[in-house]
Short mmCIF file of C-alpha atoms in Angstrom, two decimals:
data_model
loop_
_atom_site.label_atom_id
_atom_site.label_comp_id
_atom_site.label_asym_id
_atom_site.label_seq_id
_atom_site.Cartn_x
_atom_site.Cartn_y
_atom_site.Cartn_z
CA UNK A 175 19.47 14.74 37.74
CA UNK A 176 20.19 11.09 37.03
CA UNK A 177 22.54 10.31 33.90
CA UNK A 178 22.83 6.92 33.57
CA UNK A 179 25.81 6.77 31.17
CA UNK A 180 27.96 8.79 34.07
CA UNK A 181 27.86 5.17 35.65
CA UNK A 182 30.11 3.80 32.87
CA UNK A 183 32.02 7.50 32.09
CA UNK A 184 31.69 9.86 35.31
CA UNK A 185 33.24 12.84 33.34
CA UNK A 186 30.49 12.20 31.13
CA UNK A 187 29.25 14.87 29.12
CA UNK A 188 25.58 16.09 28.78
CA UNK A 189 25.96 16.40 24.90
CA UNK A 190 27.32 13.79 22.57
CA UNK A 191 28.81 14.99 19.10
CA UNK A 192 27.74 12.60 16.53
CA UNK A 193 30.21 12.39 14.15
CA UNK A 194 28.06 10.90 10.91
CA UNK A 195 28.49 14.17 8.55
CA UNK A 196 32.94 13.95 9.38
CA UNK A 197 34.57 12.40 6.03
CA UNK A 198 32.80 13.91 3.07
CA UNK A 199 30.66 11.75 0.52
CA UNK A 200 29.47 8.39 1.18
CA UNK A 201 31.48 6.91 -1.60
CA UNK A 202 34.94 5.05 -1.76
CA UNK A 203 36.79 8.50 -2.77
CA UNK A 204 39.91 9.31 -0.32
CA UNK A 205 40.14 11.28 2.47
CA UNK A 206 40.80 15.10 0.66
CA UNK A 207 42.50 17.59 3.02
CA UNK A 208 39.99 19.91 2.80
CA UNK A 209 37.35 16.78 4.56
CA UNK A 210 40.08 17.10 7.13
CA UNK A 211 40.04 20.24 8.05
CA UNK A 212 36.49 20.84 8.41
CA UNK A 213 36.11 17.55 10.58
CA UNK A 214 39.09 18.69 13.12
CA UNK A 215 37.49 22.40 12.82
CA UNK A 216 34.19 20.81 13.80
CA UNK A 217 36.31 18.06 16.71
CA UNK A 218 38.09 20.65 18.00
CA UNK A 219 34.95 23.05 19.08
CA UNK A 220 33.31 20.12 20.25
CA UNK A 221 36.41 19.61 22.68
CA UNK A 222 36.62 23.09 23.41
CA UNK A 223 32.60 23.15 24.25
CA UNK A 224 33.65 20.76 26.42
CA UNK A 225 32.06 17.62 25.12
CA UNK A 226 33.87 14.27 25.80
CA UNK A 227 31.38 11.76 24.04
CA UNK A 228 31.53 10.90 20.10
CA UNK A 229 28.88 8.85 18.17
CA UNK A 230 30.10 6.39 15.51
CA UNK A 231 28.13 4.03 13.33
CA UNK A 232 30.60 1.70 11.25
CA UNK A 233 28.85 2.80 7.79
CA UNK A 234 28.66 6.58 8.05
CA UNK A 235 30.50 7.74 5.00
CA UNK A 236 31.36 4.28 4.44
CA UNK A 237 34.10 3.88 7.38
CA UNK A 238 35.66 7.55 6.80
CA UNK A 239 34.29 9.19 9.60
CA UNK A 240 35.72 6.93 12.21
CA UNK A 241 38.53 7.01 9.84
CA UNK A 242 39.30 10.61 10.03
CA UNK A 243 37.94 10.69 13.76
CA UNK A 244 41.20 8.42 14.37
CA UNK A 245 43.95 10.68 12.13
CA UNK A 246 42.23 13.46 14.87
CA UNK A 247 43.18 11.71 17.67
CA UNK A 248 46.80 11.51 16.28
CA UNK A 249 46.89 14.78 15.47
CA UNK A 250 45.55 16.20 18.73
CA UNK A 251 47.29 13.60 20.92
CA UNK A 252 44.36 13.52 23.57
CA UNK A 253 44.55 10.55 25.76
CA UNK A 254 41.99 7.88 24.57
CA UNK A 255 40.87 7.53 28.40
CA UNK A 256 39.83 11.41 28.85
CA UNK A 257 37.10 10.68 25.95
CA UNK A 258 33.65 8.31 25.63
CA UNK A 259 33.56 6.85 21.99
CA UNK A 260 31.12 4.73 20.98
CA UNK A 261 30.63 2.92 17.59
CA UNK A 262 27.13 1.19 15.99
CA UNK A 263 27.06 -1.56 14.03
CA UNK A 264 24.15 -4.29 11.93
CA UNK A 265 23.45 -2.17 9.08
CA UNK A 266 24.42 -3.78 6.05
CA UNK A 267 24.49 -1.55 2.72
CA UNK A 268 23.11 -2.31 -0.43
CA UNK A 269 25.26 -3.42 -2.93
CA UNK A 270 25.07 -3.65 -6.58
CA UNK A 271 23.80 -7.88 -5.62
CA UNK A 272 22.11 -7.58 -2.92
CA UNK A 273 19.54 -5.15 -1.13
CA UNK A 274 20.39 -3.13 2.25
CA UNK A 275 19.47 -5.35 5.14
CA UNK A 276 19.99 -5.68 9.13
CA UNK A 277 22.62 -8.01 10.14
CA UNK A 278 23.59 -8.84 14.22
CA UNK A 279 25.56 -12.53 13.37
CA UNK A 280 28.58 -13.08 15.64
CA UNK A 281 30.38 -12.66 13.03
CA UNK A 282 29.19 -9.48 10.99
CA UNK A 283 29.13 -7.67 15.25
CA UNK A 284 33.06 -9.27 15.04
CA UNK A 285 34.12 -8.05 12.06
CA UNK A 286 32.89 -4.45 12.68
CA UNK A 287 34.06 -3.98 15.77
CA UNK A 288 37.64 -5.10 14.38
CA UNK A 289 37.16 -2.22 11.12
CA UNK A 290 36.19 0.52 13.92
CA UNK A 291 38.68 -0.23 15.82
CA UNK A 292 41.19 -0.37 13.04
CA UNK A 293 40.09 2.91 11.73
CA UNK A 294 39.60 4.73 15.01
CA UNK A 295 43.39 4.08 15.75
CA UNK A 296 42.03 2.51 19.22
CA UNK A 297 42.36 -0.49 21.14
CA UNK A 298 38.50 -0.36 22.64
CA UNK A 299 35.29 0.83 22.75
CA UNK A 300 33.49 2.46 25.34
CA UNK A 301 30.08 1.10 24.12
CA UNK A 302 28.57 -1.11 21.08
CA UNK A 303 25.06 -0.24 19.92
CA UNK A 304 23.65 -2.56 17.65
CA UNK A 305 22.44 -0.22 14.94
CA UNK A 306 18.50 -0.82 14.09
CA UNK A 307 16.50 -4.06 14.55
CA UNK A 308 17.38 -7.80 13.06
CA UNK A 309 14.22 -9.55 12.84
CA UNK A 310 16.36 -12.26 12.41
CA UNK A 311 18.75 -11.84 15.55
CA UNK A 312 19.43 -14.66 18.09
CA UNK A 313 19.43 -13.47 21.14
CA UNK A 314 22.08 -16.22 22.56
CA UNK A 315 24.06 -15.45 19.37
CA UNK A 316 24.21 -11.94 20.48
CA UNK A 317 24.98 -12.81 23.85
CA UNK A 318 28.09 -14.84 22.63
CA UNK A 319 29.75 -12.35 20.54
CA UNK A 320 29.46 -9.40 23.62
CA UNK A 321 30.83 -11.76 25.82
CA UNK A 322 33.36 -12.33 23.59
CA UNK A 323 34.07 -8.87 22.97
CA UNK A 324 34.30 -7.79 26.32
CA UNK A 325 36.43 -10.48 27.68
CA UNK A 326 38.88 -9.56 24.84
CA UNK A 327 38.91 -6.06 26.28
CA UNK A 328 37.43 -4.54 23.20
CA UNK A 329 34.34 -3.30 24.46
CA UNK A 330 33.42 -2.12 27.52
CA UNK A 331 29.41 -2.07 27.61
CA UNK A 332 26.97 -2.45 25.15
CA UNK A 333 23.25 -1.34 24.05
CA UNK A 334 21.11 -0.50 21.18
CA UNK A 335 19.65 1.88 18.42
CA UNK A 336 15.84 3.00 17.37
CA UNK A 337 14.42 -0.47 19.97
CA UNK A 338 11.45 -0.69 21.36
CA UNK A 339 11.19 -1.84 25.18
CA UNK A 340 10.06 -5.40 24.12
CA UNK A 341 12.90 -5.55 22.00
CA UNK A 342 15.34 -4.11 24.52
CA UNK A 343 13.74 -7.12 26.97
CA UNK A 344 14.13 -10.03 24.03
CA UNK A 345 17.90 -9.28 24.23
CA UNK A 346 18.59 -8.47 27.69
CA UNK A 347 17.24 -11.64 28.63
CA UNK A 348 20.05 -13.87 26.83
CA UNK A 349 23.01 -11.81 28.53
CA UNK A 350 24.75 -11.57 31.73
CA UNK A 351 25.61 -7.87 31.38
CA UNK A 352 22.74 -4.79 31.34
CA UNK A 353 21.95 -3.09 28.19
CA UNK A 354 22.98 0.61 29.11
CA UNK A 355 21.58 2.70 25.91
CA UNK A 356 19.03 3.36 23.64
CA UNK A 357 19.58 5.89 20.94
CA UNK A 358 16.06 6.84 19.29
CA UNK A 359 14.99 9.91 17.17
CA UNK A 360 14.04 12.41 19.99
CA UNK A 361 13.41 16.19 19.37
CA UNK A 362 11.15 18.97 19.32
CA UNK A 363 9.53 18.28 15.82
CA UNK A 364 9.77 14.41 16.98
CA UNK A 365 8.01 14.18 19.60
CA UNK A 366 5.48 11.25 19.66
CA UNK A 367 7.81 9.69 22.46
CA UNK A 368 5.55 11.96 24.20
CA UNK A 369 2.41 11.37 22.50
CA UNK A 370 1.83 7.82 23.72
CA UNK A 371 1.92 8.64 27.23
CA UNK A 372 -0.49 11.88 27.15
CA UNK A 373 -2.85 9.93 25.01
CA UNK A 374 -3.26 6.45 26.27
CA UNK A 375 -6.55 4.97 26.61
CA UNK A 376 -7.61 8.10 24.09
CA UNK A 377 -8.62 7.83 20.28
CA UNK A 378 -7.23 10.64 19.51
CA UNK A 379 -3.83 8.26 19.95
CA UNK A 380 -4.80 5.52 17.91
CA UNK A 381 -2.39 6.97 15.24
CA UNK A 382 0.70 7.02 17.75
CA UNK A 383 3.25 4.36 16.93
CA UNK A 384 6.05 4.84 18.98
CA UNK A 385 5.50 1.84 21.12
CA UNK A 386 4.11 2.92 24.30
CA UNK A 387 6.45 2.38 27.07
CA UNK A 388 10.07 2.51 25.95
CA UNK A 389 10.99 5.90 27.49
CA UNK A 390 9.33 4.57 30.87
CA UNK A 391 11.34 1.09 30.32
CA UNK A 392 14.64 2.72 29.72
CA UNK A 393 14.44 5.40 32.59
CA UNK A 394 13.16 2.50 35.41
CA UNK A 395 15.81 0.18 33.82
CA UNK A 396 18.82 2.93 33.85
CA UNK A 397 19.38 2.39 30.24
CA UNK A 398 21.06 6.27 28.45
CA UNK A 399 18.77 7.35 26.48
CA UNK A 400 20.53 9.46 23.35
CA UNK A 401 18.77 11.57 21.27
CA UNK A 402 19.57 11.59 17.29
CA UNK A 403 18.39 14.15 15.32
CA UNK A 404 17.75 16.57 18.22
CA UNK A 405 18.31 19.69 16.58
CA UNK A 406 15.30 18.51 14.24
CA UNK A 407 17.51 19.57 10.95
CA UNK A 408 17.56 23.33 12.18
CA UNK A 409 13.87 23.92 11.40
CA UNK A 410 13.99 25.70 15.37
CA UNK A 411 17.25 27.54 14.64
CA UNK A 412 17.46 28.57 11.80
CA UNK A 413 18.93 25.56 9.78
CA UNK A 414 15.91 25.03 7.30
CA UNK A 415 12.70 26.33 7.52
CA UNK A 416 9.44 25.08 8.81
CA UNK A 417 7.72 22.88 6.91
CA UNK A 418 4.31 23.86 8.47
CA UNK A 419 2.26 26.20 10.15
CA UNK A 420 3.04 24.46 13.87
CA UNK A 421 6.58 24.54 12.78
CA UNK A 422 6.56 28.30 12.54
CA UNK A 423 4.84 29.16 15.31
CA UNK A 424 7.14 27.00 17.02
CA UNK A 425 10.43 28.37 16.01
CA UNK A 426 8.96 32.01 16.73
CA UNK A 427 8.30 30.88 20.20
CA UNK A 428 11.76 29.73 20.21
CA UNK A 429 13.54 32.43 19.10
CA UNK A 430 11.11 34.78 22.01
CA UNK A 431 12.62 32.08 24.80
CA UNK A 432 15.76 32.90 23.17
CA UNK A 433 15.74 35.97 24.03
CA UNK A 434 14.52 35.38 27.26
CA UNK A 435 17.06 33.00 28.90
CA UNK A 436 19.59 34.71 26.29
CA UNK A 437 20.69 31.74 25.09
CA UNK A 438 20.75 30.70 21.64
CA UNK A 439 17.88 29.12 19.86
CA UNK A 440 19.78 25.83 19.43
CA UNK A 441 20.50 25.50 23.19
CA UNK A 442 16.79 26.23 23.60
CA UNK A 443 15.64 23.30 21.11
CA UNK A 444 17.96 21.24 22.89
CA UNK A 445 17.30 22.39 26.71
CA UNK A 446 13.19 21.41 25.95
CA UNK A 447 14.66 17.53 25.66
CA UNK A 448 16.87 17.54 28.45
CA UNK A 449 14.48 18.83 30.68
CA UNK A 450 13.12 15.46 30.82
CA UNK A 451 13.62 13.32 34.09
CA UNK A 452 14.85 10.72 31.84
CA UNK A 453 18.05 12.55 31.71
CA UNK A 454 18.19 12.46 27.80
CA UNK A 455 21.54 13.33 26.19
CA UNK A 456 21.22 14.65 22.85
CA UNK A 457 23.43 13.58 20.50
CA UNK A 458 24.12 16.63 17.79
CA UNK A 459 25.49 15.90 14.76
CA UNK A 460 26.93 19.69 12.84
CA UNK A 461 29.91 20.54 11.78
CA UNK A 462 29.61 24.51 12.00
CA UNK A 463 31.74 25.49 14.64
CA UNK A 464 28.89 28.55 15.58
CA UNK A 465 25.98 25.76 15.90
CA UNK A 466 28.33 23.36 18.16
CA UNK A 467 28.96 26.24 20.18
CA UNK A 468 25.78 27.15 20.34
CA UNK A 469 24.89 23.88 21.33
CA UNK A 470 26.71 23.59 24.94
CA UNK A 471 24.71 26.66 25.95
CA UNK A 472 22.55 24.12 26.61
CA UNK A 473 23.62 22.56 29.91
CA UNK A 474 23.34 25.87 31.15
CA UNK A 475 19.33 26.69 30.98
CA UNK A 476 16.83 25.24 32.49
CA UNK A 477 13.04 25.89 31.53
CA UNK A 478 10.71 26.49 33.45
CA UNK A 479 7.55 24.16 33.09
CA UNK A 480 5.32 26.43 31.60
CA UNK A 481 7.79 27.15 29.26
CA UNK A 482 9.06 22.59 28.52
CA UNK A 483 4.75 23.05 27.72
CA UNK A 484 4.28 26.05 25.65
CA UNK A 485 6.91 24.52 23.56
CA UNK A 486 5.32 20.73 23.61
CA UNK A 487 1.76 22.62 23.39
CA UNK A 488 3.25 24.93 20.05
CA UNK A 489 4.75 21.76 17.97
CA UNK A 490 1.97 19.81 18.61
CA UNK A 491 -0.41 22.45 17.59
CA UNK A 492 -3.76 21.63 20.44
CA UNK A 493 -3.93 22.37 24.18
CA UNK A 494 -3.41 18.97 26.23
CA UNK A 495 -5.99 16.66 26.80
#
């Protein structure tokens, strides 16, 4: 199966821990020792699962999960080329002055890329996404500060978060080096990616918003896409429950497949996504050492296509068009 992201890391691996939930509150309270131990609890069975690719954004928990991300590499003295880290950046917070807003200048991109760095302990990143959306972003501004950036040696490829394919195009025109990912909210319970594509030219998708196209763009284009939020929450497995009926009736069907390809539900939920020739790699984002174990169980099924559709059929609660 193509996996685009194996062009720029060829010991790649299939899942990607997101580490968003490592460092405690999102406040400016210190690093506790008990934040540390459940974050290299949680690193360390990601490791041992086998997983080589971690998921930073510069604001999750306000800079402490890259920050205790970096005291784990110290600590576990793995060399920084065996692993894929990759850090987002554009999201500025609100603040007790001003309101939360979207921010790609040259020199917001700079300056983040010089915190992460300084707080992941490492001299480079593997990848840059630019977090969600400026409607004010200049393109050629853009293009300046990767080129920058890369020439300096401090990052090695860049792409984006939650773009559409027009948007993706818009920015890939100004630079002189591809675009290589696309992290979007992809799961079981999210699945209008889908939507678009079974419905087009029908009414019944007049309500479908996920802009039409994207998936296609990214998978002729070779661009990773990487699935947030693909263990929907637990609402499959076991981590919440359903909020409705097709959410049930889902995670029932789950937990029979389950028990079919005796695998665990959460390597089910996650199998249904990377069944898709777009070679999606989920990124997963808990801490519970069971539920990242769990997780790499993945790589190892395979449904079958009646079963990818009795699950897409279930959440979406009507036969296909």
């Amino acid at each position: 199966m193509n996996f685009p992201l194996q062009t720029l890391f060829p010991a790649a691996s299939r899942l990607m821990y997101g580490c968003m939930q490592l460092g405690g509150n999102w406040d400016s309270s210190s690093l506790s020792r008990e934040q540390h131990q459940r974050a290299f609890a949680a690193l360390d069975a990601a490791i041992e699962a086998g997983i080589n690719c971690f998921d930073h954004a510069d604001i999750y928990t306000l800079g402490k999960s890259e920050q205790v991300f970096g005291d784990y590499l110290r600590q576990a003295a793995i060399p920084r080329e065996q692993l894929f880290i990759q850090s987002k950046c554009g999201i500025r917070l609100a603040t007790a002055t001003e309101p939360g807003y979207y921010d790609f200048s040259a020199g917001h991109i700079r300056q983040s890329v010089e915190a992460s760095l300084q707080r992941l302990g490492c001299d480079y990143l593997d990848l840059l996404l630019l977090h969600r959306p400026d409607p004010l972003m200049q393109p050629a501004e853009v293009a300046a500060v990767f080129s920058e950036l890369y020439q300096q040696g401090k990052v090695r490829a860049f792409g984006v978060s939650n773009m559409a394919w027009p948007q993706l195009q818009l920015l890939q025109q100004a630079l002189d080096m591809p675009l290589v990912a696309n992290q979007l909210e992809m799961s079981l319970a999210n699945y209008h990616w889908l939507e678009e594509g079974i419905l087009t030219g029908m009414p019944a998708g007049s309500d479908c918003h996920f802009s039409a196209g994207t998936v296609e763009y990214c998978q002729l284009h070779r661009i990773q896409l990487q699935a947030w939020g693909s263990l929907a929450q637990g609402v499959f497995s076991g981590g919440r429950f359903p909020r409705n009926d097709a959410e049930k009736a889902t995670a029932r069907l789950v937990q029979q497949l389950a028990g079919e390809y005796q695998k665990p539900a959460e390597a089910i939920v996650l199998a249904w996504l990377m069944r898709h020739p777009s070679a999606i790699q989920p990124v997963i984002g808990s801490c519970s050492v069971r539920r990242i174990q769990a997780c790499q169980q993945a790589t190892k099924v395979e449904l079958s296509r009646a079963h990818w559709y009795a699950l897409y059929t279930s959440i979406r609660a009507a036969a296909l068009p």
